[in-house]
mmCIF file of C-alpha atoms in Angstrom:
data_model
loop_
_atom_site.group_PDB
_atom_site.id
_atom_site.type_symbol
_atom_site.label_atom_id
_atom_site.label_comp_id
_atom_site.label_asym_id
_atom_site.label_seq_id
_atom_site.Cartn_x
_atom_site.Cartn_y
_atom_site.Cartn_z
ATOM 1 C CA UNK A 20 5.173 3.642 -2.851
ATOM 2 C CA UNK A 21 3.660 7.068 -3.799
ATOM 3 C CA UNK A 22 0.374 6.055 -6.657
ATOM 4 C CA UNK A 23 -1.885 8.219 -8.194
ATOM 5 C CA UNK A 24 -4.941 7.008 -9.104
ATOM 6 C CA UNK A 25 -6.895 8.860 -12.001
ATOM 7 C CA UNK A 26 -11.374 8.151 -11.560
ATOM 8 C CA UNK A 27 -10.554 7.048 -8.150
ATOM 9 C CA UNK A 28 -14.879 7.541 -7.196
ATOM 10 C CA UNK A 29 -15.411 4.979 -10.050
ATOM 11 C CA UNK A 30 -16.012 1.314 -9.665
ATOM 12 C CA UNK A 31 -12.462 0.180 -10.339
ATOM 13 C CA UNK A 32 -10.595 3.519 -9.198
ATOM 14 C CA UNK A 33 -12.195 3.206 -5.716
ATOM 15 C CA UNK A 34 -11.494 -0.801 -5.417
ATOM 16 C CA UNK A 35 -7.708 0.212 -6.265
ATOM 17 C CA UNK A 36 -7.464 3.049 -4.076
ATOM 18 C CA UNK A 37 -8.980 0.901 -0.836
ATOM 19 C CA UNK A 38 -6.525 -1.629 -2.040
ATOM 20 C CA UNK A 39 -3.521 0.536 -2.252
ATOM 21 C CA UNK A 40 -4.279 2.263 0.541
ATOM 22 C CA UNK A 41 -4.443 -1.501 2.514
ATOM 23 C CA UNK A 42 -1.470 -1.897 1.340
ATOM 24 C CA UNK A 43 0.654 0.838 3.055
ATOM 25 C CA UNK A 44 0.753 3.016 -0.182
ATOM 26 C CA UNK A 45 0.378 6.715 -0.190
ATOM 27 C CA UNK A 46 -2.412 7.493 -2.526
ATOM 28 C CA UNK A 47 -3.086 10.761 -4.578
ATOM 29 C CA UNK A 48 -6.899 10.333 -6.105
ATOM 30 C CA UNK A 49 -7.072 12.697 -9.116
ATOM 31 C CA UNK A 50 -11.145 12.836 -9.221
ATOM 32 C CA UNK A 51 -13.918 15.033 -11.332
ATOM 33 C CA UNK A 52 -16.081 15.671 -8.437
ATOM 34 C CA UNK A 53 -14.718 16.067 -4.898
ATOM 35 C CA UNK A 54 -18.503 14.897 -2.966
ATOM 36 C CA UNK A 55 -18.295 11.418 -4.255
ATOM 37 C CA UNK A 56 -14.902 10.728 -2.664
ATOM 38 C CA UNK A 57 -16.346 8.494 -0.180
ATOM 39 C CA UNK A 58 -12.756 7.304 1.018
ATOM 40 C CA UNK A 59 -10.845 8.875 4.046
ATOM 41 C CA UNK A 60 -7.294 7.910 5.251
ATOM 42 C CA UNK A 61 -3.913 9.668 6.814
ATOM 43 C CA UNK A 62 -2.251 8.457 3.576
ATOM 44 C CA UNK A 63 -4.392 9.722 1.223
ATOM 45 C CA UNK A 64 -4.814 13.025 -0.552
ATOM 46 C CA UNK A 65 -7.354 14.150 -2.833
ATOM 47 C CA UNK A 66 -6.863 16.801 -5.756
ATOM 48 C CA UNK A 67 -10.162 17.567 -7.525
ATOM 49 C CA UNK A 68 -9.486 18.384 -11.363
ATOM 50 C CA UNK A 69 -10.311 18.266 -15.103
ATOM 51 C CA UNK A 70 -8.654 15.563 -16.609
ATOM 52 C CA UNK A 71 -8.074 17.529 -20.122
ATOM 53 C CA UNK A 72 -5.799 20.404 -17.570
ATOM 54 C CA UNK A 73 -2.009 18.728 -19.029
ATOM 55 C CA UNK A 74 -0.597 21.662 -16.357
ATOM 56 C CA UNK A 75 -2.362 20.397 -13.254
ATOM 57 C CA UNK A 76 -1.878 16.218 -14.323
ATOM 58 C CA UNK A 77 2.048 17.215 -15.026
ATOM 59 C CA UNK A 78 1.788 18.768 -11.356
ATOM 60 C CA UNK A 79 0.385 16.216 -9.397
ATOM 61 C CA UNK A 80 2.558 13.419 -11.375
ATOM 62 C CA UNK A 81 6.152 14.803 -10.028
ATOM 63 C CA UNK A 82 7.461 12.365 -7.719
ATOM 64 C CA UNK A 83 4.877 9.399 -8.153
ATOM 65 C CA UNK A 84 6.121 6.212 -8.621
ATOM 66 C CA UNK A 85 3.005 5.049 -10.447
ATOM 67 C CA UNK A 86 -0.262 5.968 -12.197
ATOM 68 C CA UNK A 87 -3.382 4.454 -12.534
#
């Protein structure tokens, strides 16, 4: 399953992400600052971003199958 994860450096955001990424998943982490991404993995892919920029969410959201 394709999942973005929106504050994926915060406390629950990086719990999901390890999770998810556990799991098999393939992980997008939408996140405010790019340094405090702490995780690394093959199936994961970070997009650094404002989370008031409608243009780049609508982006990244094509062809997830869910958000969190």
């Amino acid at each position: 399953m394709k999942v973005t994860v929106f504050g994926a450096t915060g406390a629950t955001g990086s719990i999901m992400t390890r999770l998810l990424l556990k799991d098999g998943h393939e992980v997008t982490a939408y996140v405010r600052n790019m340094s405090k991404m702490t995780h690394q993995h093959p199936k994961l892919k970070i997009i650094e971003g404002d989370i008031y920029d409608s243009a780049s969410i609508a982006e990244i959201l094509v062809g997830q199958n869910v958000v969190i």
